[in-house]
Amino acid sequence: MTNHLGDIQNAKSIFIIGANPAVNHPVGFRHFLKAKENNGAKLIVVDPRYTRTAAKADYFAQIRPGTDIPFMYGMMNLIFENGWEDKKFIEDRTYGIDEIRKEAAKWTPEVVEDVTGVPAATLKEITEVFAKNRPGSVVWAMGLTQHTIGSSNTRIAPILQLILGNMGVSGGGCNILRGHDNVQGASDMANAPDSLPGYYAKNEATWKYFAKMWKVDYEWLQGNFVKPEWMFKPGFTLARWWAGVLDGKNGNDTIENAGDSLKALIVIGNGITSTAQQAKVQEGLDGLELLVLLDPFVNDAGVITNKKDDVYLLPAATQFETSGTVVATNRSGQWRSQVVEPLFESMPDHEILFELAKRLGYYDELTRTIRDSEGKIEWPEAATREIASIVKSIGLTGWTPERLKRHQANWDKFDEKTLMGKEGTEVAGEYYGLPWPCWTEKHPGSPNLYDINKPVMQGGMGFRNRFGLEHNGVNQLAGDGSAPVGGAQSGGYPEIKKDNIEKVLGITLTDEEREKMGATWATDASGIIAEKCMEKGIAPYGNARARAIVWTFVDQIPQHREPLHTPRQDLAQKYPSFEDKPNHYRVFTKYKSLQLSKDFSKEFPINLTTGRLVNFSGAGMETRASMYLSRITPEMFADIHPELAAKHGIKNWDFVWIHSPEGTKIKVRARVVPSVKPDTIFLPFHWAGYMQGVDMTGNFPDGTKPYAVGESANTVANYGYDIVTQIPETKSGLCRIEKA
Ligand SMILES: Nc1nc2c(c(=O)[nH]1)N[C@H]1C(S)=C(S)[C@@H](COP(=O)(O)OP(=O)(O)OC[C@H]3O[C@@H](n4cnc5c(=O)[nH]c(N)nc54)[C@H](O)[C@@H]3O)O[C@H]1N2
Ligand SMILES: Nc1nc2c(c(=O)[nH]1)N[C@H]1C(S)=C(S)[C@@H](COP(=O)(O)OP(=O)(O)OC[C@H]3O[C@@H](n4cnc5c(=O)[nH]c(N)nc54)[C@H](O)[C@@H]3O)O[C@H]1N2
Ligand SMILES: [Mo]
């Protein structure tokens, strides 16, 4: 999220594409409504369903799932045709927009209408409203990401903002609404299998930096890998761990895992039934030698498996029984206090992990930097300090426990629209939660990213210089006159390193400073680079151009590619998926070979999309254990349009079978509603306990069966994974329905 929820109140238009905040972020949605009421903001919603968010919209486009790229290119085409683009912003602060302009020209309103199903007139109206009401905020969440082209979706939306000059301004930006509590913090701490905490790439220099900061031997770290080179390879993802168990047998996708398969799975706070291909997940669970579930509730993984032995449920304490920092959707750090002692025999996750480390023989190394002289763990303060001392890449240096606690104690003293601490209070001059980057212990945090109208010491910055100084002969640094105000440089500058700091900042280092300083701003344990940069109003990570071309990706600029299972095989021929990708996070992953193998829509003619309900969360284990929340929607259902229902002789609340191209099926209620189109059904994914008509809830230990149980949408969610991130394509698949 470049800006923050309160900042949305400053928008003149809000373009929501692939999110349903009225349901999924109902508290945050208050800011959207305030923008409408107080600022006259125009609310635009693009969604395959008429959602509760759409009900509040001024403009609504009902799009075919998986066609957001054509829609946004269509907008850009009209923007360029009418000269609505921000020419100065494009000239000074971007790279590669010419390529975008060429691609956009192909997407005339008529072509867009054919591909997306949105009338040309609606596209024109929405584009004009969004272009003429600036600043405008773009908002998305899972509607854009859960596709084979999800990563391209998340690139094209920012490009739209760059073209309109809506980036780096209050009321603008890309506001990607995060999911779980602390999902931002989890990703900052390397829950992705291809990086170290703080998004540091896994290479020798970064591993050595971490080894030094953790006070462990680099060789010891490396010795824990099966072979040294495995230290640098991405691991399996949550989406496809089961392929690691199935190991290419019975026609399953093959793996590259040093010649071995996965034997054990430890699940810490994931519902498991929330991933696609549940029939495969079940097979994977059954094939494990050891399954350990750390959860405050009985995790459904233990219920849907046929495995009888070596399944362990370890009672994890909840967030109310422990303390520490979490990170909000807008990059603000938040201190959290323990409310009650862990109940019964439950333990906080970190303590369970410490016990595990003891038994695996590396407790000493794991906890070395967070123990006091007597060997007692200083939780969570020391852990917070460790994070602050290491993670320079996203600027967590300023996040000391003392500052975060002060913010927690004074959270009524911040302005919700600017996040600024109020004058005369002890948090004056700081932004709530010190949103990262917070470069030093004196830095106030950065409420809106890439804002060059503020000095760096007040949260200003340009774009990060991450991809070299030039590409194809073009300078990648920002243009002259385009730098955070009040700094030592008035134009672009490179990321700051030991060997350029004197030149860029116009300073002379002492011998001692030079000696202590790390090689780059991101690995400078001494903190001197950041301190010097702050004195001179320079962002340590440089001031570069935002690039529209990613030269290391298969699609250097975002390209439309039809979903793997498309109702338009004619368009799959024209906009085919990717070449198959061997060794995609260790698993062979099919794209074109599957997509073009046959016209799935002949047998499975209905679009299948999935998402959320307001009363349930995620895989649903926690919320379905609540009687009150379960009463709202006690049974799993599918949203089906009245015309489609009539065609199949289905009446409201009848049972229907939904069949997927993988040969799986689920039996659910039909909720007959006009919010979906007649060619599309919508499934909420919060249920579990039944597998393809089979009731498995007898596996719940006595007294733990939730109030609501049912089929998981993910049993019929289709095969398909994003080309970069491997997120499952749960938002655009195909299915067939039949009255049960
Ligand atoms: N009550 C509740 N709140 C939650 C959660 C919950 O489970 N319950 N989960 C939290 C989590 S983890 C997350 S990640 C967020 C997710 O928040 P959202 O992304 O808002 O959640 P979804 O309902 O999955 O999907 C959003 C919308 O995308 C639409 N959509 C589907 N396919 C497409 C497409 O191809 N294009 C476009 N433009 N739209 C599409 C769907 O119809 C849906 O309305 O919510 C968080 N908040
Ligand atoms: N079809 C379809 N599938 C989807 C999505 C979709 O839109 N469509 N959305 C995807 C997205 S964005 C997400 S984030 C996932 C969400 O899916 P999950 O990550 O599976 O979400 P939850 O159900 O919230 O699972 C969290 C588990 O953690 C447990 N838990 C809660 N607190 C603690 C704690 O402090 N410690 C431990 N150890 N456990 C705890 C809960 O009891 C629960 O069992 O679903 C994904 N799956
Ligand atoms: Mo999520």
Coordinates of N, CA and C and ligand atoms in Angstrom, one line a residue, residues 142 146 179-180 183 238 267-276 294-300 316-319 322 349 610-612 617-622 683 685 713-714 717 727 730-731, ligand 2:
M142 N -7.5 -9.3 -3.7 CA -7.3 -10.6 -4.3 C -8.0 -10.7 -5.7
Q146 N -5.1 -13.3 -7.7 CA -5.3 -14.7 -7.8 C -5.6 -15.2 -9.2
G179 N -4.6 -8.5 3.8 CA -5.6 -9.5 4.2 C -5.6 -9.7 5.7
H180 N -4.9 -10.7 6.2 CA -5.0 -11.0 7.6 C -4.3 -9.9 8.5
V183 N -0.5 -9.4 8.0 CA 0.0 -10.1 6.8 C 1.1 -9.3 6.2
L238 N 3.4 -22.3 -0.3 CA 2.2 -22.8 0.4 C 1.3 -23.4 -0.7
V267 N 2.4 -26.9 10.2 CA 1.5 -25.8 9.8 C 1.4 -24.8 11.0
I268 N 1.7 -23.6 10.7 CA 1.6 -22.6 11.8 C 0.7 -21.5 11.4
G269 N -0.6 -21.6 11.7 CA -1.5 -20.5 11.4 C -1.9 -20.5 9.9
N270 N -2.2 -21.6 9.3 CA -2.8 -21.6 8.0 C -3.9 -22.7 8.0
G271 N -5.0 -22.3 7.3 CA -6.1 -23.2 7.3 C -6.0 -24.5 6.5
I272 N -5.0 -24.5 5.5 CA -4.8 -25.6 4.6 C -5.9 -25.8 3.6
T273 N -7.2 -25.8 4.1 CA -8.3 -25.9 3.1 C -8.4 -24.6 2.3
S274 N -7.6 -23.6 2.5 CA -7.6 -22.4 1.8 C -6.8 -22.4 0.5
T275 N -6.2 -23.5 0.2 CA -5.4 -23.5 -1.0 C -6.2 -24.4 -2.1
A276 N -5.9 -24.0 -3.3 CA -6.6 -24.7 -4.4 C -6.2 -26.2 -4.5
L294 N 0.0 -26.4 14.4 CA 0.0 -25.5 15.5 C -1.1 -24.5 15.3
D295 N -2.1 -24.6 16.2 CA -3.3 -23.8 15.9 C -4.1 -23.7 17.2
P296 N -4.8 -22.6 17.5 CA -5.7 -22.5 18.6 C -6.9 -23.4 18.5
F297 N -7.2 -23.7 17.2 CA -8.4 -24.5 16.9 C -8.0 -25.8 16.3
V298 N -8.9 -26.7 16.1 CA -8.5 -28.0 15.4 C -8.5 -27.6 13.9
N299 N -7.2 -27.7 13.4 CA -7.0 -27.3 12.0 C -7.7 -28.4 11.1
D300 N -8.4 -27.9 10.1 CA -9.1 -28.8 9.2 C -8.2 -29.8 8.5
A316 N -1.8 -23.7 20.0 CA -1.1 -22.4 20.0 C -1.9 -21.4 20.7
A317 N -1.3 -20.5 21.4 CA -2.0 -19.4 22.0 C -2.4 -18.4 20.9
T318 N -3.4 -17.6 21.2 CA -3.8 -16.6 20.2 C -3.0 -15.3 20.4
Q319 N -3.3 -14.3 19.6 CA -2.7 -13.0 19.6 C -2.9 -12.3 21.0
T322 N -0.3 -13.2 23.8 CA 1.2 -12.9 23.6 C 1.3 -11.4 23.2
D349 N 3.3 -19.1 19.7 CA 4.0 -19.8 18.6 C 5.5 -19.7 18.8
T610 N -14.2 -17.1 -6.9 CA -14.4 -17.3 -5.4 C -14.0 -16.1 -4.6
G611 N -14.4 -16.1 -3.4 CA -14.1 -14.9 -2.5 C -14.7 -15.1 -1.1
R612 N -15.0 -13.9 -0.5 CA -15.2 -13.9 0.9 C -16.6 -13.4 1.3
S617 N -13.9 -15.8 8.1 CA -12.6 -15.4 7.8 C -11.7 -16.6 7.3
G618 N -11.1 -16.4 6.1 CA -10.2 -17.4 5.6 C -10.8 -18.8 5.5
A619 N -10.0 -19.8 5.8 CA -10.5 -21.1 5.7 C -11.6 -21.4 6.7
G620 N -11.8 -20.4 7.6 CA -13.0 -20.4 8.4 C -13.0 -21.1 9.7
M621 N -11.9 -21.7 10.1 CA -11.8 -22.5 11.3 C -12.2 -21.7 12.5
E622 N -11.6 -20.5 12.6 CA -11.9 -19.7 13.8 C -13.4 -19.2 13.8
L683 N -18.3 -18.7 -5.5 CA -18.3 -19.5 -4.3 C -17.5 -18.9 -3.2
F685 N -15.2 -19.3 0.1 CA -14.2 -20.4 0.3 C -14.0 -20.7 1.8
A713 N -14.7 -24.6 -1.3 CA -14.6 -24.1 -2.7 C -13.4 -24.5 -3.4
N714 N -12.3 -24.7 -2.6 CA -11.0 -25.1 -3.2 C -10.9 -26.5 -3.7
A717 N -11.7 -25.4 -7.2 CA -10.9 -24.3 -7.8 C -9.9 -24.9 -8.8
I727 N 0.8 -17.9 -6.9 CA -0.5 -17.8 -6.2 C -1.6 -18.6 -7.1
T730 N -7.5 -18.8 -8.2 CA -8.8 -19.2 -7.6 C -9.9 -18.2 -8.1
K731 N -9.5 -17.1 -8.8 CA -10.5 -16.1 -9.2 C -11.1 -16.3 -10.6
Ligands
LIG2 N1 -10.8 -20.1 -3.3 C1 -10.1 -19.2 -2.6 N2 -9.1 -19.6 -1.8 C2 -8.4 -18.6 -1.1 C3 -8.6 -17.3 -1.3 C4 -9.7 -16.9 -2.2 O1 -10.0 -15.7 -2.4 N3 -10.4 -17.9 -2.8 N4 -7.9 -16.4 -0.6 C5 -6.5 -16.8 -0.2 C6 -6.0 -15.8 0.8 S1 -5.7 -14.2 0.3 C7 -5.6 -16.2 2.1 S2 -4.8 -15.0 3.1 C8 -5.9 -17.5 2.6 C9 -6.4 -17.4 4.0 O2 -6.6 -18.7 4.5 P1 -5.8 -19.2 5.8 O3 -4.5 -18.6 5.9 O4 -6.0 -20.6 5.9 O5 -6.7 -18.3 6.8 P2 -7.3 -18.6 8.2 O6 -8.5 -19.4 8.2 O7 -7.4 -17.3 8.8 O8 -6.2 -19.6 8.9 C10 -5.5 -19.2 9.9 C11 -5.4 -20.4 10.9 O9 -4.6 -19.9 11.9 C12 -5.1 -20.2 13.1 N5 -4.6 -19.1 14.1 C13 -5.2 -18.0 14.5 N6 -4.4 -17.3 15.3 C14 -3.2 -18.1 15.5 C15 -2.0 -17.9 16.2 O10 -1.8 -16.9 16.9 N7 -1.1 -18.9 16.0 C16 -1.3 -20.0 15.3 N8 -0.3 -20.9 15.2 N9 -2.4 -20.2 14.6 C17 -3.4 -19.2 14.7 C18 -6.6 -20.2 12.9 O11 -7.3 -20.9 13.9 C19 -6.7 -20.8 11.5 O12 -6.8 -22.2 11.6 O13 -6.9 -18.1 1.8 C20 -6.5 -18.2 0.4 N10 -7.4 -19.1 -0.3

